[in-house]
CSV table of C-alpha atoms and ligand atoms in Angstrom, one decimal:
chain,number,residue,atom,x,y,z
D,1,MET,CA,-59.9,80.5,-131.2
D,2,PRO,CA,-59.1,81.8,-127.9
D,3,ASP,CA,-61.5,80.8,-125.1
D,4,SER,CA,-64.7,83.0,-125.1
D,5,ARG,CA,-64.6,83.1,-121.3
D,6,LEU,CA,-61.8,85.5,-121.5
D,7,PRO,CA,-62.9,89.0,-121.7
D,8,ARG,CA,-62.6,90.5,-125.3
D,9,ASP,CA,-60.9,93.8,-125.9
D,10,GLY,CA,-63.5,96.1,-127.4
D,11,ALA,CA,-61.8,97.3,-131.2
D,12,PRO,CA,-62.0,95.1,-134.1
D,13,ASP,CA,-58.1,94.8,-134.2
D,14,SER,CA,-56.0,96.7,-131.7
D,15,SER,CA,-52.5,96.4,-133.6
D,16,PHE,CA,-52.6,100.4,-133.7
D,17,ALA,CA,-53.0,100.2,-130.1
D,18,LEU,CA,-50.3,98.2,-129.5
D,19,TRP,CA,-48.1,100.3,-131.6
D,20,ARG,CA,-49.6,103.5,-129.9
D,21,GLU,CA,-49.4,102.1,-126.1
D,22,GLY,CA,-46.2,99.8,-126.5
D,23,TYR,CA,-45.2,98.4,-123.4
D,24,ASN,CA,-48.6,99.6,-121.5
D,25,PHE,CA,-50.8,97.7,-124.1
D,26,ILE,CA,-51.4,94.7,-122.1
D,27,PRO,CA,-50.8,95.8,-118.6
D,28,ARG,CA,-53.6,98.8,-119.2
D,29,ARG,CA,-56.1,96.3,-120.8
D,30,CYS,CA,-55.8,93.6,-117.7
D,31,ARG,CA,-56.3,96.7,-115.4
D,32,ARG,CA,-59.7,97.7,-117.3
D,33,HIS,CA,-61.0,94.2,-117.7
D,34,GLY,CA,-60.1,93.4,-113.9
D,35,THR,CA,-58.5,90.2,-115.0
D,36,ASP,CA,-55.1,88.7,-115.9
D,37,ALA,CA,-56.2,87.7,-119.4
D,38,PHE,CA,-58.1,88.9,-122.7
D,39,ARG,CA,-58.9,88.0,-126.1
D,40,THR,CA,-58.0,90.6,-128.8
D,41,ARG,CA,-57.0,90.7,-132.4
D,42,LEU,CA,-53.9,91.8,-133.7
D,43,MET,CA,-52.4,92.0,-137.2
D,44,LEU,CA,-56.0,90.5,-138.1
D,45,LYS,CA,-55.4,87.3,-136.3
D,46,GLU,CA,-57.0,86.5,-132.7
D,47,ALA,CA,-54.9,86.1,-129.8
D,48,SER,CA,-54.7,86.0,-125.9
D,49,CYS,CA,-53.0,88.2,-124.0
D,50,VAL,CA,-51.7,87.1,-120.5
D,51,GLN,CA,-49.8,88.2,-117.3
D,52,GLY,CA,-48.7,87.3,-114.1
D,53,ALA,CA,-47.0,84.4,-112.8
D,54,ASP,CA,-49.8,81.9,-112.8
D,55,TRP,CA,-50.2,82.3,-116.4
D,56,ALA,CA,-46.2,82.5,-116.9
D,57,GLU,CA,-46.4,79.0,-115.6
D,58,MET,CA,-49.0,78.0,-118.0
D,59,PHE,CA,-46.8,79.3,-120.7
D,60,TYR,CA,-43.6,78.0,-120.2
D,61,ASP,CA,-44.3,74.7,-118.3
D,62,GLY,CA,-45.2,71.5,-120.1
D,63,ASP,CA,-44.1,72.2,-124.0
D,64,ARG,CA,-47.6,73.6,-124.5
D,65,PHE,CA,-46.2,76.6,-127.2
D,66,THR,CA,-43.8,76.6,-129.7
D,67,ARG,CA,-42.3,79.9,-130.8
D,68,ARG,CA,-42.7,79.1,-134.4
D,69,GLY,CA,-45.8,81.7,-135.7
D,70,GLY,CA,-45.8,83.2,-131.9
D,71,LEU,CA,-43.7,86.2,-133.3
D,72,PRO,CA,-44.5,88.3,-136.2
D,73,LEU,CA,-41.8,87.1,-138.7
D,74,SER,CA,-40.4,90.6,-139.5
D,75,ALA,CA,-39.3,90.1,-135.7
D,76,LEU,CA,-38.4,86.9,-135.5
D,77,THR,CA,-35.8,87.0,-138.2
D,78,LEU,CA,-34.1,90.0,-136.8
D,79,LEU,CA,-33.9,88.7,-133.4
D,80,GLN,CA,-33.0,84.7,-133.9
D,81,ASP,CA,-34.0,83.6,-137.2
D,82,VAL,CA,-35.2,80.4,-139.0
D,83,GLY,CA,-33.5,77.3,-137.9
D,84,SER,CA,-32.3,78.9,-134.5
D,85,VAL,CA,-32.7,77.7,-131.2
D,86,MET,CA,-35.5,79.4,-130.4
D,87,THR,CA,-37.3,78.1,-133.6
D,88,LEU,CA,-37.0,74.7,-132.3
D,89,ASP,CA,-39.6,72.3,-130.1
D,90,GLY,CA,-38.9,69.3,-128.3
D,91,ALA,CA,-35.9,66.8,-128.4
D,92,ALA,CA,-34.3,68.7,-131.1
D,93,HIS,CA,-34.7,72.1,-128.8
D,94,ARG,CA,-33.4,70.7,-125.7
D,95,HIS,CA,-30.3,69.3,-127.3
D,96,ARG,CA,-29.8,72.6,-128.9
D,97,LYS,CA,-30.4,74.5,-125.7
D,98,GLY,CA,-27.6,72.4,-124.0
D,99,LEU,CA,-25.2,74.1,-126.2
D,100,PHE,CA,-26.0,77.3,-124.8
D,101,LEU,CA,-26.0,76.3,-121.4
D,102,ASP,CA,-22.5,75.0,-121.7
D,103,ILE,CA,-21.3,78.1,-123.3
D,104,LEU,CA,-23.4,80.7,-121.3
D,105,GLY,CA,-23.4,79.5,-117.7
D,106,PRO,CA,-22.4,81.3,-114.7
D,107,GLU,CA,-18.7,80.6,-114.8
D,108,ALA,CA,-18.7,81.6,-118.5
D,109,ALA,CA,-20.7,84.8,-117.5
D,110,TYR,CA,-17.9,85.4,-115.0
D,111,ARG,CA,-15.2,85.4,-117.4
D,112,LEU,CA,-16.7,87.6,-119.8
D,113,ALA,CA,-17.4,90.3,-117.4
D,114,GLN,CA,-13.9,90.1,-116.5
D,115,VAL,CA,-12.9,90.7,-120.2
D,116,ALA,CA,-15.6,93.5,-120.2
D,117,ARG,CA,-14.1,95.1,-117.1
D,118,ALA,CA,-10.6,95.2,-118.7
D,119,GLU,CA,-12.0,96.6,-121.8
D,120,TRP,CA,-13.8,99.2,-119.8
D,121,GLU,CA,-10.4,100.2,-118.2
D,122,ARG,CA,-8.8,100.5,-121.5
D,123,ARG,CA,-11.5,103.1,-123.1
D,124,LEU,CA,-11.3,105.4,-119.9
D,125,PRO,CA,-8.7,107.4,-120.6
D,126,ASP,CA,-10.5,108.1,-124.2
D,127,TRP,CA,-13.7,109.0,-122.2
D,128,GLU,CA,-11.4,111.2,-120.2
D,129,SER,CA,-10.1,113.1,-122.7
D,130,LEU,CA,-13.5,114.1,-124.2
D,131,ARG,CA,-16.0,116.7,-123.2
D,132,ALA,CA,-19.1,114.2,-123.3
D,133,VAL,CA,-19.8,110.7,-124.4
D,134,THR,CA,-23.0,108.7,-125.1
D,135,LEU,CA,-23.3,106.0,-123.0
D,136,PHE,CA,-25.4,103.9,-124.8
D,137,ASP,CA,-23.1,104.1,-128.2
D,138,GLU,CA,-20.0,103.5,-125.6
D,139,MET,CA,-21.3,100.4,-124.0
D,140,ARG,CA,-22.3,98.4,-127.1
D,141,GLU,CA,-19.3,99.0,-128.5
D,142,LEU,CA,-17.2,98.2,-125.6
D,143,LEU,CA,-19.3,94.9,-125.2
D,144,PHE,CA,-19.3,94.1,-128.8
D,145,HIS,CA,-15.5,94.0,-128.7
D,146,ALA,CA,-15.5,91.9,-125.1
D,147,VAL,CA,-18.1,89.4,-126.3
D,148,CYS,CA,-16.1,88.9,-129.5
D,149,ASP,CA,-12.6,88.5,-127.6
D,150,TRP,CA,-14.3,86.2,-125.2
D,151,ALA,CA,-15.9,84.1,-127.8
D,152,GLY,CA,-12.7,83.7,-130.1
D,153,VAL,CA,-14.4,85.9,-132.6
D,154,PRO,CA,-11.8,87.6,-134.8
D,155,LEU,CA,-12.4,91.2,-135.6
D,156,GLY,CA,-10.7,93.1,-138.6
D,157,PRO,CA,-11.3,96.4,-139.9
D,158,GLU,CA,-15.0,95.6,-140.5
D,159,ALA,CA,-15.8,95.5,-136.6
D,160,PRO,CA,-17.5,99.3,-136.9
D,161,GLN,CA,-19.9,98.2,-139.7
D,162,ARG,CA,-20.6,94.6,-137.8
D,163,LEU,CA,-21.5,96.3,-134.6
D,164,TYR,CA,-23.8,98.7,-136.3
D,165,GLU,CA,-25.5,95.6,-138.0
D,166,VAL,CA,-26.1,93.6,-134.7
D,167,ALA,CA,-27.3,96.9,-133.0
D,168,GLU,CA,-29.7,97.7,-135.3
D,169,MET,CA,-31.1,94.2,-135.6
D,170,VAL,CA,-32.1,95.2,-131.8
D,171,GLU,CA,-33.4,98.5,-132.6
D,172,ALA,CA,-35.5,97.6,-135.7
D,173,SER,CA,-36.8,94.5,-134.3
D,174,ALA,CA,-40.5,95.9,-133.7
D,175,ARG,CA,-40.2,98.3,-136.5
D,176,VAL,CA,-42.5,97.8,-139.3
D,177,GLY,CA,-42.0,98.7,-143.3
D,178,PRO,CA,-38.9,100.1,-145.0
D,179,ASN,CA,-36.7,100.2,-141.7
D,180,ASN,CA,-37.2,96.8,-141.1
D,181,TRP,CA,-36.5,95.6,-144.2
D,182,ARG,CA,-33.3,97.6,-144.4
D,183,THR,CA,-32.2,96.0,-141.2
D,184,HIS,CA,-32.7,92.5,-142.8
D,185,LEU,CA,-30.5,93.7,-145.6
D,186,LEU,CA,-27.5,94.5,-142.9
D,187,ARG,CA,-28.6,91.4,-141.5
D,188,ALA,CA,-27.7,89.1,-144.3
D,189,ARG,CA,-24.1,90.8,-144.2
D,190,THR,CA,-23.7,90.1,-140.8
D,191,GLU,CA,-24.8,86.4,-141.5
D,192,HIS,CA,-22.3,86.2,-144.2
D,193,TRP,CA,-19.7,87.1,-142.0
D,194,ALA,CA,-20.3,84.8,-139.6
D,195,ARG,CA,-20.8,81.8,-142.0
D,196,GLN,CA,-17.1,83.0,-143.2
D,197,ILE,CA,-15.9,82.9,-139.4
D,198,ILE,CA,-17.6,79.3,-138.9
D,199,ARG,CA,-16.0,78.0,-142.0
D,200,GLU,CA,-12.5,79.2,-141.2
D,201,ALA,CA,-12.9,77.9,-137.7
D,202,ARG,CA,-13.7,74.5,-139.2
D,203,ALA,CA,-11.0,74.3,-141.7
D,204,GLY,CA,-8.4,74.9,-138.6
D,205,HIS,CA,-7.5,78.6,-139.2
D,206,SER,CA,-8.6,80.2,-136.2
D,207,MET,CA,-10.8,78.3,-133.5
D,208,PRO,CA,-9.2,79.0,-130.0
D,209,LYS,CA,-9.5,76.1,-127.7
D,210,GLY,CA,-12.4,76.2,-125.0
D,211,THR,CA,-14.2,79.3,-126.9
D,212,ALA,CA,-17.9,79.9,-127.7
D,213,LEU,CA,-16.9,79.6,-131.2
D,214,GLU,CA,-15.2,76.3,-131.0
D,215,SER,CA,-18.6,74.8,-129.3
D,216,ILE,CA,-20.8,76.1,-132.0
D,217,ALA,CA,-18.3,75.4,-134.7
D,218,GLN,CA,-18.1,71.7,-133.3
D,219,HIS,CA,-22.0,71.2,-132.0
D,220,ARG,CA,-23.7,68.4,-133.6
D,221,ASP,CA,-27.2,68.0,-133.3
D,222,GLU,CA,-29.2,65.3,-131.7
D,223,LYS,CA,-29.0,62.9,-134.5
D,224,GLY,CA,-25.1,63.5,-134.3
D,225,ARG,CA,-24.9,65.7,-137.4
D,226,ARG,CA,-22.7,69.2,-137.4
D,227,LEU,CA,-24.8,71.9,-137.9
D,228,PRO,CA,-24.9,73.5,-141.5
D,229,ALA,CA,-22.7,76.4,-141.4
D,230,ARG,CA,-25.9,78.8,-142.0
D,231,ILE,CA,-27.3,77.5,-138.9
D,232,ALA,CA,-24.2,77.4,-136.9
D,233,ALA,CA,-23.7,81.1,-138.3
D,234,VAL,CA,-27.2,82.2,-137.0
D,235,GLU,CA,-26.2,80.6,-133.2
D,236,LEU,CA,-23.3,82.4,-132.9
D,237,ILE,CA,-24.7,86.1,-133.8
D,238,ASN,CA,-27.3,84.6,-131.1
D,239,VAL,CA,-24.5,84.8,-128.7
D,240,ILE,CA,-23.0,88.3,-130.2
D,241,ARG,CA,-26.4,90.2,-130.6
D,242,PRO,CA,-28.1,89.8,-127.4
D,243,THR,CA,-24.7,90.3,-125.4
D,244,VAL,CA,-24.3,93.7,-127.0
D,245,ALA,CA,-28.0,94.5,-126.2
D,246,VAL,CA,-26.7,94.3,-122.4
D,247,ALA,CA,-25.8,98.1,-122.9
D,248,ARG,CA,-29.5,98.9,-122.3
D,249,TYR,CA,-29.3,97.5,-118.7
D,250,ILE,CA,-26.2,99.3,-118.2
D,251,VAL,CA,-27.9,102.9,-119.4
D,252,PHE,CA,-30.9,101.8,-117.3
D,253,SER,CA,-28.5,101.4,-114.3
D,254,ALA,CA,-26.6,104.9,-114.9
D,255,LEU,CA,-30.2,106.3,-115.1
D,256,ALA,CA,-30.9,104.7,-111.6
D,257,LEU,CA,-27.6,105.9,-110.3
D,258,HIS,CA,-28.8,109.3,-111.3
D,259,ARG,CA,-31.9,109.6,-109.6
D,260,ARG,CA,-30.8,107.9,-106.5
D,261,PRO,CA,-27.2,108.9,-106.1
D,262,GLU,CA,-26.8,107.6,-102.3
D,263,MET,CA,-26.6,104.1,-104.0
D,264,VAL,CA,-23.1,105.0,-105.9
D,265,GLU,CA,-21.6,104.9,-102.3
D,266,ARG,CA,-23.2,101.5,-101.5
D,267,LEU,CA,-21.7,100.3,-104.7
D,268,ARG,CA,-18.3,101.8,-103.8
D,269,THR,CA,-17.9,99.7,-100.9
D,270,GLY,CA,-17.6,97.1,-102.6
D,271,ASP,CA,-20.5,95.3,-101.2
D,272,GLU,CA,-21.4,92.5,-103.8
D,273,ALA,CA,-24.8,91.5,-102.5
D,274,PHE,CA,-26.1,94.9,-102.8
D,275,ALA,CA,-24.6,95.2,-106.5
D,276,GLU,CA,-26.3,91.7,-107.4
D,277,ALA,CA,-29.3,93.0,-106.2
D,278,PHE,CA,-28.9,96.2,-107.9
D,279,ALA,CA,-28.7,94.6,-111.3
D,280,GLN,CA,-31.6,92.3,-110.5
D,281,GLU,CA,-33.9,95.3,-110.2
D,282,VAL,CA,-32.2,96.8,-113.2
D,283,ARG,CA,-33.5,93.8,-115.1
D,284,ARG,CA,-36.7,93.7,-113.4
D,285,LEU,CA,-37.7,97.6,-114.3
D,286,THR,CA,-35.8,98.1,-117.9
D,287,PRO,CA,-38.5,98.1,-120.6
D,288,PHE,CA,-36.9,95.9,-122.9
D,289,ILE,CA,-38.5,92.9,-124.4
D,290,PRO,CA,-42.3,93.5,-123.2
D,291,MET,CA,-44.0,90.4,-124.6
D,292,ILE,CA,-43.3,86.8,-126.2
D,293,GLY,CA,-45.8,85.0,-128.1
D,294,GLY,CA,-46.2,81.4,-128.9
D,295,ARG,CA,-48.7,79.3,-130.7
D,296,ALA,CA,-50.4,76.3,-128.8
D,297,LEU,CA,-49.0,72.9,-129.9
D,298,ARG,CA,-52.1,71.0,-129.2
D,299,ASP,CA,-55.5,71.4,-127.5
D,300,PHE,CA,-55.2,71.7,-123.8
D,301,GLU,CA,-57.2,72.7,-120.7
D,302,TRP,CA,-55.9,74.9,-118.1
D,303,LYS,CA,-57.8,75.9,-115.0
D,304,ASP,CA,-61.1,76.6,-116.4
D,305,PHE,CA,-59.9,77.7,-119.8
D,306,HIS,CA,-59.6,75.6,-123.1
D,307,PHE,CA,-57.1,76.3,-125.9
D,308,SER,CA,-56.7,74.9,-129.2
D,309,LYS,CA,-53.7,73.8,-131.4
D,310,GLY,CA,-52.7,76.9,-133.1
D,311,ASP,CA,-53.8,79.2,-130.6
D,312,TRP,CA,-51.8,82.5,-130.3
D,313,VAL,CA,-50.9,83.4,-126.9
D,314,LEU,CA,-48.9,86.5,-125.7
D,315,ILE,CA,-47.4,86.8,-122.2
D,316,ASP,CA,-46.6,90.2,-120.9
D,317,LEU,CA,-43.2,90.2,-119.5
D,318,PHE,CA,-43.1,94.1,-118.4
D,319,GLY,CA,-46.4,93.6,-117.0
D,320,THR,CA,-45.7,90.7,-114.8
D,321,ASP,CA,-42.3,92.2,-113.6
D,322,ARG,CA,-44.3,95.1,-112.5
D,323,ASP,CA,-47.3,93.0,-110.9
D,324,PRO,CA,-48.3,94.3,-107.5
D,325,ARG,CA,-49.2,91.2,-106.3
D,326,LEU,CA,-45.4,89.9,-106.9
D,327,TRP,CA,-43.8,93.2,-106.0
D,328,ASP,CA,-44.5,95.6,-103.1
D,329,ASP,CA,-43.9,99.5,-104.8
D,330,PRO,CA,-43.6,97.6,-107.9
D,331,ASP,CA,-42.5,100.6,-110.1
D,332,GLY,CA,-40.1,101.8,-107.3
D,333,PHE,CA,-36.4,101.1,-107.8
D,334,ARG,CA,-35.8,99.2,-104.7
D,335,PRO,CA,-32.6,96.5,-105.1
D,336,GLU,CA,-33.3,95.7,-101.0
D,337,ARG,CA,-36.4,93.6,-102.3
D,338,PHE,CA,-33.8,91.1,-103.8
D,339,LEU,CA,-31.5,90.9,-100.6
D,340,ASP,CA,-33.9,88.6,-98.7
D,341,ARG,CA,-35.8,87.3,-101.8
D,342,ILE,CA,-34.6,84.6,-104.0
D,343,PRO,CA,-36.6,85.2,-107.2
D,344,GLY,CA,-39.0,82.3,-108.3
D,345,PRO,CA,-39.2,80.6,-111.9
D,346,TYR,CA,-42.0,82.7,-112.6
D,347,ASP,CA,-42.0,86.3,-110.9
D,348,LEU,CA,-38.8,87.8,-112.2
D,349,ILE,CA,-39.3,87.1,-116.0
D,350,PRO,CA,-37.4,89.8,-118.3
D,351,GLN,CA,-35.9,87.2,-120.4
D,352,GLY,CA,-38.4,84.6,-119.8
D,353,ALA,CA,-39.9,82.1,-117.3
D,354,GLY,CA,-39.4,78.5,-115.9
D,355,ASP,CA,-36.7,75.8,-116.4
D,356,HIS,CA,-33.5,77.2,-118.7
D,357,ALA,CA,-33.1,73.5,-119.9
D,358,THR,CA,-36.4,72.6,-120.8
D,359,THR,CA,-38.2,75.8,-121.6
D,360,HIS,CA,-37.1,78.9,-123.9
D,361,ARG,CA,-36.0,80.6,-121.0
D,362,CYS,CA,-33.3,82.8,-122.1
D,363,PRO,CA,-30.0,81.1,-121.6
D,364,GLY,CA,-27.7,84.8,-121.4
D,365,GLU,CA,-29.5,85.3,-117.7
D,366,TRP,CA,-25.9,85.1,-116.1
D,367,ILE,CA,-24.6,86.9,-119.0
D,368,ALA,CA,-27.1,89.7,-118.8
D,369,GLN,CA,-26.8,89.7,-115.0
D,370,GLU,CA,-23.0,89.8,-114.3
D,371,LEU,CA,-22.6,92.4,-117.1
D,372,THR,CA,-24.8,94.8,-115.7
D,373,LYS,CA,-23.3,94.3,-112.5
D,374,MET,CA,-20.0,95.0,-113.8
D,375,GLY,CA,-21.5,97.9,-115.5
D,376,ALA,CA,-23.1,99.4,-112.4
D,377,GLN,CA,-19.5,98.7,-110.3
D,378,MET,CA,-17.7,100.5,-113.0
D,379,LEU,CA,-20.0,103.4,-113.4
D,380,ALA,CA,-19.9,103.9,-109.6
D,381,SER,CA,-16.2,104.2,-109.7
D,382,LEU,CA,-16.2,106.6,-111.7
D,383,ASP,CA,-16.9,110.7,-111.2
D,384,TYR,CA,-19.2,112.4,-114.0
D,385,GLN,CA,-21.3,115.2,-114.6
D,386,VAL,CA,-24.9,114.5,-116.8
D,387,PRO,CA,-25.1,117.4,-118.3
D,388,SER,CA,-28.8,118.6,-119.3
D,389,GLN,CA,-30.4,116.4,-121.8
D,390,ASP,CA,-33.5,114.6,-122.2
D,391,LEU,CA,-33.7,111.6,-120.1
D,392,SER,CA,-37.5,110.7,-120.9
D,393,VAL,CA,-38.2,107.1,-121.6
D,394,ASP,CA,-41.0,106.8,-124.0
D,395,LEU,CA,-43.0,103.4,-123.5
D,396,SER,CA,-44.7,103.4,-126.7
D,397,ARG,CA,-41.2,102.8,-128.2
D,398,ILE,CA,-39.9,99.1,-128.3
D,399,PRO,CA,-37.3,98.8,-127.3
D,400,ALA,CA,-37.3,101.5,-125.0
D,401,ILE,CA,-34.2,103.6,-124.0
D,402,PRO,CA,-33.7,107.4,-122.6
D,403,ARG,CA,-33.8,109.6,-125.5
D,404,SER,CA,-30.5,111.4,-125.2
D,405,GLY,CA,-28.7,107.8,-124.9
D,406,PHE,CA,-27.4,109.1,-121.6
D,407,LEU,CA,-24.6,111.8,-122.0
D,408,ILE,CA,-22.2,111.9,-119.4
D,409,GLY,CA,-19.0,114.3,-119.2
D,410,GLN,CA,-16.0,115.1,-117.5
D,411,VAL,CA,-15.2,111.8,-116.8
D,412,ARG,CA,-12.7,110.9,-114.1
D,413,GLN,CA,-11.5,107.9,-112.0
D,414,ALA,CA,-13.4,108.4,-108.4
D,415,THR,CA,-10.7,109.1,-105.8
D,416,ALA,CA,-11.4,106.8,-102.9
Z,1,LIG,C1,-30.0,91.8,-123.2
Z,1,LIG,C2,-30.7,91.3,-122.1
Z,1,LIG,C3,-31.7,90.2,-122.9
Z,1,LIG,C4,-32.7,90.2,-122.7
Z,1,LIG,C5,-34.2,91.3,-122.4
Z,1,LIG,C6,-33.4,88.8,-123.0
Z,1,LIG,C7,-34.6,88.4,-123.5
Z,1,LIG,C8,-35.0,87.3,-123.8
Z,1,LIG,C9,-36.2,86.6,-124.1
Z,1,LIG,C10,-37.3,87.1,-123.5
Z,1,LIG,C11,-35.9,85.7,-124.7
Z,1,LIG,C12,-37.4,84.3,-125.1
Z,1,LIG,C13,-38.0,83.6,-124.3
Z,1,LIG,C14,-39.1,82.8,-124.6
Z,1,LIG,O1,-39.0,82.8,-126.0
Z,1,LIG,O2,-39.7,82.4,-124.0
Z,1,LIG,C15,-34.8,84.9,-125.0
Z,1,LIG,C16,-34.4,83.8,-125.4
Z,1,LIG,C17,-33.1,83.6,-126.1
Z,1,LIG,N1,-32.1,84.4,-125.3
Z,1,LIG,FE1,-32.2,86.4,-124.4
Z,1,LIG,N2,-32.1,88.2,-123.5
Z,1,LIG,C18,-31.1,88.6,-123.1
Z,1,LIG,C19,-29.6,88.7,-123.6
Z,1,LIG,C20,-29.3,87.3,-124.0
Z,1,LIG,C21,-27.9,86.9,-123.9
Z,1,LIG,C22,-27.1,88.1,-123.0
Z,1,LIG,C23,-27.8,86.0,-125.1
Z,1,LIG,C24,-26.5,85.0,-125.2
Z,1,LIG,C25,-25.4,85.9,-125.0
Z,1,LIG,C26,-29.3,85.4,-125.3
Z,1,LIG,C27,-29.3,84.3,-125.9
Z,1,LIG,C28,-30.7,84.1,-125.8
Z,1,LIG,C29,-31.3,83.0,-126.9
Z,1,LIG,C30,-30.4,81.9,-127.5
Z,1,LIG,C31,-32.7,82.6,-126.9
Z,1,LIG,C32,-33.5,81.4,-127.3
Z,1,LIG,C33,-33.3,80.5,-126.3
Z,1,LIG,C34,-34.2,79.6,-126.7
Z,1,LIG,O3,-35.5,79.6,-127.4
Z,1,LIG,O4,-34.3,78.6,-125.8
Z,1,LIG,N3,-30.0,86.5,-124.4
Z,1,LIG,N4,-34.2,86.1,-124.5
């Protein structure tokens, strides 16, 4: 049971409010109660919702929480699946996390961004020949091909179907009912495909050296056993699917450039520090994963609060990234804030907090940052029109995206 000193949010069950309010659910209630943490009931279960850097440290530091039982099963099985790194704890988690940090670190992210840049240049003539393209669709397709190429994953004529499946896993993760079940069927097909790739790689048919595919196919667990093909396949999907999801950050970059056209010029000058800061600010403000849930692994005290084994705690990533105590003008798009500030482990947390190696913090942060930077620089290198369309972002929809998907027309390479 959550600590009774935390204020209780009124309703007997707040699931409907969470569904209706989406990203604003926790921030609104924290403001209402004048606190960083409150108790509520979600899906008929007691939960504590928390936000801010202190609570992020409590949630991520010290091995206090497991992700098992922390996310609704319907979301977990679309985003990670049973047996994946996210569902592991302790030594087994650290060992498997080492695999991800080996294959997704800064150098690998840089190489992937180079592949994506080349893919962008290859596709540009097509965009130029069309009246308009939907950036969200184009970016998902581009990133899918780039990540498969970089990871050593062969693609055949089934590529459009596989792309559709991985994109749907992200879009349907917060849906309930038939839409979510349908996506589980799609996921089963992707897993079948990924298992085939792992088996063929292990049989020596196609395993390009030094690739993510090779590392995953050959990985051994902390006891020296090779991963079952089913788990290796899940981890391969855990590299492909979230890389495709970075398309969202590129769309939000386009939205920011549309609203702040003076930033296009600054990106065009080749100012690397500004491009880095721009991508950080896009990651801070994009409404993507609103919160992460965990179950307490044991009883513990933190500050004046008591938590019991099994307690369900949800940390508000979206609200912490817009916390006015951490960020001046928290809702303003101001990349300059990152020019003289290196984010700490618990303030900029769109992809989790703490130490990558020992917590569940996302190992794909370097990739997300590099690809967002690449996307912003490449967008700035173009001239295009933004036709009239609905660019509103509905914060009750998780994950959020401008309604139109961001149409661009009359695309041309900008002249110097
Ligand atoms: C598109 C932007 C991304 C966002 C918003 C995002 C967000 C997150 C979040 C919130 C977590 C969970 C942290 C936790 O449980 O506390 C996570 C975990 C994870 N992410 Fe990402 N991520 C993104 C991109 C990526 C990329 C590009 C990859 C791989 C190429 C990746 C692979 C993973 C993996 C494997 C985990 C599980 C880590 C663990 O349990 O230790 N993510 N991500």
